[in-house]
CSV table of C-alpha atoms in Angstrom, one decimal:
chain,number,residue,atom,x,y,z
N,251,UNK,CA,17.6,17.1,22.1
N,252,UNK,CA,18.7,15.2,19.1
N,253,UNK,CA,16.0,13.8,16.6
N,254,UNK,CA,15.7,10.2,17.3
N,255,UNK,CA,13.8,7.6,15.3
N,256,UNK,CA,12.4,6.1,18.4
N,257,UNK,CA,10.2,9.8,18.3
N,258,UNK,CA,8.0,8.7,15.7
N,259,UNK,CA,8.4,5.3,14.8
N,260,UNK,CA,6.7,1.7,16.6
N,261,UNK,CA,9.7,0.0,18.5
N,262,UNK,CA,10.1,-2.6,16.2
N,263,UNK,CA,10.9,-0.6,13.6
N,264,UNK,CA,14.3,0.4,15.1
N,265,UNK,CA,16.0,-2.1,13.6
N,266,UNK,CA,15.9,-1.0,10.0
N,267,UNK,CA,18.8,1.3,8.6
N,268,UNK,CA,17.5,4.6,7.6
N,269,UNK,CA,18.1,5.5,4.7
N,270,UNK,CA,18.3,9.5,5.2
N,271,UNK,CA,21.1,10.9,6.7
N,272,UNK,CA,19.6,14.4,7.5
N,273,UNK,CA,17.0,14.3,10.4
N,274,UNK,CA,13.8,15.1,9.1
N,275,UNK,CA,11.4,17.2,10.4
N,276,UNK,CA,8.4,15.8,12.1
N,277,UNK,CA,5.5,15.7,9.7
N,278,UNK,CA,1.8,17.0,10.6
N,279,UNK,CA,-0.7,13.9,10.6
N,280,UNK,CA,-2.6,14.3,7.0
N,281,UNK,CA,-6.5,14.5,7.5
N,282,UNK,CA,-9.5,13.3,4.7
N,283,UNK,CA,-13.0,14.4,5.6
N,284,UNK,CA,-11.6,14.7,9.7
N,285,UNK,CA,-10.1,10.9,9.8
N,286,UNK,CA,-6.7,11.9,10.8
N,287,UNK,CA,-3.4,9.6,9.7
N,288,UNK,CA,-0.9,9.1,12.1
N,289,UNK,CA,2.3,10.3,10.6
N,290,UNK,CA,5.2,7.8,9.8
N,291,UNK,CA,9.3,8.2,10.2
N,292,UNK,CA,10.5,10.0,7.0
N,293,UNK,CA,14.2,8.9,8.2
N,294,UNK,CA,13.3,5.0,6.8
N,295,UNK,CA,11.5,3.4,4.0
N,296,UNK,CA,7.9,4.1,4.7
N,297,UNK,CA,6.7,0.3,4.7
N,298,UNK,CA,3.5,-0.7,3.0
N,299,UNK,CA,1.6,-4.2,2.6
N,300,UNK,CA,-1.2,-4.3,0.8
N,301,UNK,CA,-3.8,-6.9,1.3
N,302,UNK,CA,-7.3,-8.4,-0.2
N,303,UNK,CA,-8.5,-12.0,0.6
N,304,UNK,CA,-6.4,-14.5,-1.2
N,305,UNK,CA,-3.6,-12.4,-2.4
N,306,UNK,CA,-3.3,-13.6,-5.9
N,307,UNK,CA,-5.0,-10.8,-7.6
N,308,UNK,CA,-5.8,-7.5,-6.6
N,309,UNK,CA,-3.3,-7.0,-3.5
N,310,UNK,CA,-0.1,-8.1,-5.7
N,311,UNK,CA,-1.6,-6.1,-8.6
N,312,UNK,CA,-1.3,-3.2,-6.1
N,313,UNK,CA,2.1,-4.5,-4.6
N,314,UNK,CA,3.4,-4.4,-8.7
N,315,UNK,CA,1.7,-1.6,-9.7
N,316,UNK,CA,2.7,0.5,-6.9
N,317,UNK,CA,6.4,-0.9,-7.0
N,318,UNK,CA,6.8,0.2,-10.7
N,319,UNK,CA,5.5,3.7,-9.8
N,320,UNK,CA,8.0,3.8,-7.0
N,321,UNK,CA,10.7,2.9,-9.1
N,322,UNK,CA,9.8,5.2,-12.5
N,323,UNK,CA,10.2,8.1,-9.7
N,324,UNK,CA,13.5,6.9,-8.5
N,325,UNK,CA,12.2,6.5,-5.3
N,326,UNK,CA,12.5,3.0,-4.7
N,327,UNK,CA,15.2,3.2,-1.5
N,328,UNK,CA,12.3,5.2,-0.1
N,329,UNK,CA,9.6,2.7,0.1
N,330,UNK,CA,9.1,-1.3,1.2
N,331,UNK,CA,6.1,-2.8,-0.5
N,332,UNK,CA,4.6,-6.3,-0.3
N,333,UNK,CA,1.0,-7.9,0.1
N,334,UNK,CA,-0.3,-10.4,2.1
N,335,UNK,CA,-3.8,-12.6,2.2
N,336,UNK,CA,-6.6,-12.7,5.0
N,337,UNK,CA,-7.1,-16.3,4.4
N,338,UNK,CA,-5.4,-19.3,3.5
N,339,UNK,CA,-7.2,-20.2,0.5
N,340,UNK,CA,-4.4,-19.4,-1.6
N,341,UNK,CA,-1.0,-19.7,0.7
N,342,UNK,CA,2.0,-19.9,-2.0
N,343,UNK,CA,-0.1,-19.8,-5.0
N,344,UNK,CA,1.8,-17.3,-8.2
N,345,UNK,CA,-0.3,-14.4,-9.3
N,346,UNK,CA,-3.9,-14.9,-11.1
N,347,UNK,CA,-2.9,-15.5,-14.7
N,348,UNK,CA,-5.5,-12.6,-15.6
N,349,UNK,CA,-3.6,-10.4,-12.8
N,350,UNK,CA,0.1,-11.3,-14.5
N,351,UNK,CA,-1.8,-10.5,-18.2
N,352,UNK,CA,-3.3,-7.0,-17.5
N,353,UNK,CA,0.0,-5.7,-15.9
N,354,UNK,CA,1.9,-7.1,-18.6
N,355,UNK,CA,-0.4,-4.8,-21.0
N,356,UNK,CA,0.3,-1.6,-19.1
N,357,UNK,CA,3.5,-2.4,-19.1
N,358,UNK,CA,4.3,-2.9,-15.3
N,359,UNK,CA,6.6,-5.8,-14.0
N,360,UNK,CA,4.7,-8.1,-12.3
N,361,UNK,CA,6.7,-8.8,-8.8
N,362,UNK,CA,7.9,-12.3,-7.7
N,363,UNK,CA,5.7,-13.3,-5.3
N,364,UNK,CA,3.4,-15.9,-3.3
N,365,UNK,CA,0.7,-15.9,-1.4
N,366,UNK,CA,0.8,-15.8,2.2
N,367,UNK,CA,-1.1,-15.0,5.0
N,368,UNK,CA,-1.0,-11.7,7.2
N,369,UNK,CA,0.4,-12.3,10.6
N,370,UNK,CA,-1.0,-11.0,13.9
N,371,UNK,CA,2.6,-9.6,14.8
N,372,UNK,CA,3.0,-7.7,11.4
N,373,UNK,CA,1.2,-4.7,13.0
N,374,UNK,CA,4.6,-3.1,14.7
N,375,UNK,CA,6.6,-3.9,11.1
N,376,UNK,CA,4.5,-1.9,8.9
N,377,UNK,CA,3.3,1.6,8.5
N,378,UNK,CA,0.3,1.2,6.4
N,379,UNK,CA,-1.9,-1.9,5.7
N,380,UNK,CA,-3.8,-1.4,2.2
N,381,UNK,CA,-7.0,-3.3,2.1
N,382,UNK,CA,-9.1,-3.5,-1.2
N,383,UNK,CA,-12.6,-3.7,0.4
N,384,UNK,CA,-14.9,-3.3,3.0
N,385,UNK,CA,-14.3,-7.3,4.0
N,386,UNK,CA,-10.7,-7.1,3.6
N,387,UNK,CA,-10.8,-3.8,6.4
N,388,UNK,CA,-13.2,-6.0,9.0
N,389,UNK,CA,-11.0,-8.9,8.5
N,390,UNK,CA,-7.2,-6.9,8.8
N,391,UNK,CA,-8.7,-5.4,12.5
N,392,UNK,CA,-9.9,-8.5,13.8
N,393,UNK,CA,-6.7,-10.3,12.7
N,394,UNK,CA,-4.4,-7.3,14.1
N,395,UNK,CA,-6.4,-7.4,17.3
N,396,UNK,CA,-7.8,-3.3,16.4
N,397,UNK,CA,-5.9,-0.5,14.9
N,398,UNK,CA,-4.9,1.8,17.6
N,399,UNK,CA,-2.8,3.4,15.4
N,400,UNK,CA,-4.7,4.0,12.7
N,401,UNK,CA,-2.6,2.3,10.0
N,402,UNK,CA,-5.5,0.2,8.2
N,403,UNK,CA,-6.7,2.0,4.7
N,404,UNK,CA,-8.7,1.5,2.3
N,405,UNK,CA,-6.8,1.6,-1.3
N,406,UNK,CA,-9.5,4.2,-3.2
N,407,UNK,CA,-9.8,6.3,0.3
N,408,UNK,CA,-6.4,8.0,-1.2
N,409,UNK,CA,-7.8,8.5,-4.7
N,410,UNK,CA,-11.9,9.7,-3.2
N,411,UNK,CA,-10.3,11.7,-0.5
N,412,UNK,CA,-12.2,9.6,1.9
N,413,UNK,CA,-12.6,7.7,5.1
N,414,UNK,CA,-12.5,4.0,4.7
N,415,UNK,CA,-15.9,3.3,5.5
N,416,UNK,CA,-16.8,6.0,2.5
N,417,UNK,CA,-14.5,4.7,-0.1
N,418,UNK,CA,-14.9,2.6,-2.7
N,419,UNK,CA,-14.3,-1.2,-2.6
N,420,UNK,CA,-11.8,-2.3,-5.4
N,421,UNK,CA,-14.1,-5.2,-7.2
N,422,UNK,CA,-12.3,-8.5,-7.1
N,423,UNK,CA,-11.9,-9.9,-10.4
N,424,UNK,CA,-11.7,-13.5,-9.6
N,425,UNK,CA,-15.4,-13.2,-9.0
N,426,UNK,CA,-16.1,-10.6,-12.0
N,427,UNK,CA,-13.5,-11.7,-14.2
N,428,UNK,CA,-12.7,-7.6,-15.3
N,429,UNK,CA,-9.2,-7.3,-14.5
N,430,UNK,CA,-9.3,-4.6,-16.2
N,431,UNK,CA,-11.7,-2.3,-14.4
N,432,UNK,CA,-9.5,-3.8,-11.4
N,433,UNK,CA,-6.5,-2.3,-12.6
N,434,UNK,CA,-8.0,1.2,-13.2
N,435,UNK,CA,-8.7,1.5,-9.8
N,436,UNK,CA,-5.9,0.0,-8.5
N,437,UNK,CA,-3.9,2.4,-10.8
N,438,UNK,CA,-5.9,5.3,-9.2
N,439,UNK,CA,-5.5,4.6,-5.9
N,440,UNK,CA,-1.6,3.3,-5.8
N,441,UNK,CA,-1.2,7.1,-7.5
N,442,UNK,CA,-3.0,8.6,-5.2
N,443,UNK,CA,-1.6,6.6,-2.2
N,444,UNK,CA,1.9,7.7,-3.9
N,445,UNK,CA,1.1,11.4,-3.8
N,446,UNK,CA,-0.1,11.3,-0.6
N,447,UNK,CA,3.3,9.7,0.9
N,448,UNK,CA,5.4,12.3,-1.5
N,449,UNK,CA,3.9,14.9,1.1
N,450,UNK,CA,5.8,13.6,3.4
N,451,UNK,CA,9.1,13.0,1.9
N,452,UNK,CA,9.2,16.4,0.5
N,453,UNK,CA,9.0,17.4,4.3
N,454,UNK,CA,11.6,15.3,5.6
N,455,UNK,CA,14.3,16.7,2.5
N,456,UNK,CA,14.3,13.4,0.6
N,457,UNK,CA,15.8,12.5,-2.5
N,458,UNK,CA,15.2,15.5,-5.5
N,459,UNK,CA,12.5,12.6,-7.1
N,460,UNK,CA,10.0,13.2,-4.8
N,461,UNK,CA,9.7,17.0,-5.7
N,462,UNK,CA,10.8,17.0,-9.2
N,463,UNK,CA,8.1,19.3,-10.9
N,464,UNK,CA,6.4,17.6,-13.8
N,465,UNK,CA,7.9,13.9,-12.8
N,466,UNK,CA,5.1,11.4,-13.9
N,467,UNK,CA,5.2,7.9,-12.2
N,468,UNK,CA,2.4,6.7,-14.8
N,469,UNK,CA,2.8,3.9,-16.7
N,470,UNK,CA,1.2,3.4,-19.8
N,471,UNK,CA,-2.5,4.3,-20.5
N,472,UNK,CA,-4.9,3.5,-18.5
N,473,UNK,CA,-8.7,2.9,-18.8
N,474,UNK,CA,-11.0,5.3,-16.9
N,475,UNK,CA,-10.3,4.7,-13.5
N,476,UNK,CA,-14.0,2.9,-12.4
N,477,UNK,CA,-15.8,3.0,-9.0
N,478,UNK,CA,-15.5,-0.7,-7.6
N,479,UNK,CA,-18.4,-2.4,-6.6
């Protein structure tokens, strides 16, 4: 039988073109201390929204950050990225000025974007929902009514090798004011997360970027990557 996207990919994601012509080969779920990762179709742009509470600091510093790594590895037809809020405190504010300042230090493009609010029917359009903390992972399940497929993350569970409920929170710098701290982590875990998805793109035959020995996505230095509170 002929490989089909319906095989490994939610209904709704039929509709988007792949952007693979050769098949790829089903990929084994990844596992982090035992919490196994349902696996997403290599054959389309694995689709990630990030999200914190009022999506004007650190979840578009992750959607920018993680863009820009995409990108400086050429594999930017591979990958959908965007962010969303769990409230509506800030629905269609701009990024934080401190948010637009620290990625404008490091040298990464700070994406168009304003805030909105995640959707209840988003959970069928997206492969992985990126939260920043512990309250941001409570508050993507209620909204998505569970998680039955296991796409809800925690950002530094990719860069601690650890379940969500172990990881780190990523500190929220409109309370702390340290967007820099923010970014380390943020830096450290969109790497990570990056790494993590290359594992399967090198499975499914993808575009040479993904294995290209030595390639470095990094942009420039970074602080010490921080524990967040």
């Amino acid at each position: 039988m002929g490989w089909s996207g319906r095989d490994t990919l939610p209904h709704a994601f039929v509709r988007y073109a792949p952007v693979c012509a050769t098949p790829p080969v089903r990929p084994t779920p990844l596992t982090r201390k035992g919490a196994s990762v349902a696996p997403f179709s290599t054959s389309q742009a694995i689709r990630i929204l990030f999200v914190c509470h009022g999506n004007i600091c650190r979840s578009t510093m992750a959607q920018s950050v993680m863009q820009h790594l995409v990108d400086q590895a050429g594999l930017s037809a591979c990958f959908v990225i965007d962010s969303a809020a769990t409230s509506t405190e800030e629905i269609g504010e701009a990024p934080h000025h401190g948010t637009r300042r620290v990625l404008s230090d490091h040298g990464v493009p700070c994406v168009p974007h304003r805030a909105r609010q995640l959707r209840r029917g988003e959970y069928e359009q997206w492969d992985l929902f990126v939260g920043m903390d512990a309250a941001n992972i409570r508050n993507m399940r209620r909204m998505l009514t569970g998680d039955a497929a296991g796409k809800v993350h925690k950002l530094m569970e990719y860069a601690e090798a650890s379940s969500a409920d172990e990881a780190a929170d990523v500190a929220d710098p409109w309370y702390t004011g340290d967007f820099e701290t923010t970014y380390a982590d943020v830096l450290a875990g969109c790497e990570a997360l990056l790494a993590w998805c290359r594992s399967y793109l090198v499975k499914a035959g993808r575009p040479a970027a993904a294995v290209r020995p030595g390639a470095s996505a990094r942009p420039a230095a970074a602080p010490t990557p921080k524990a967040g509170r």
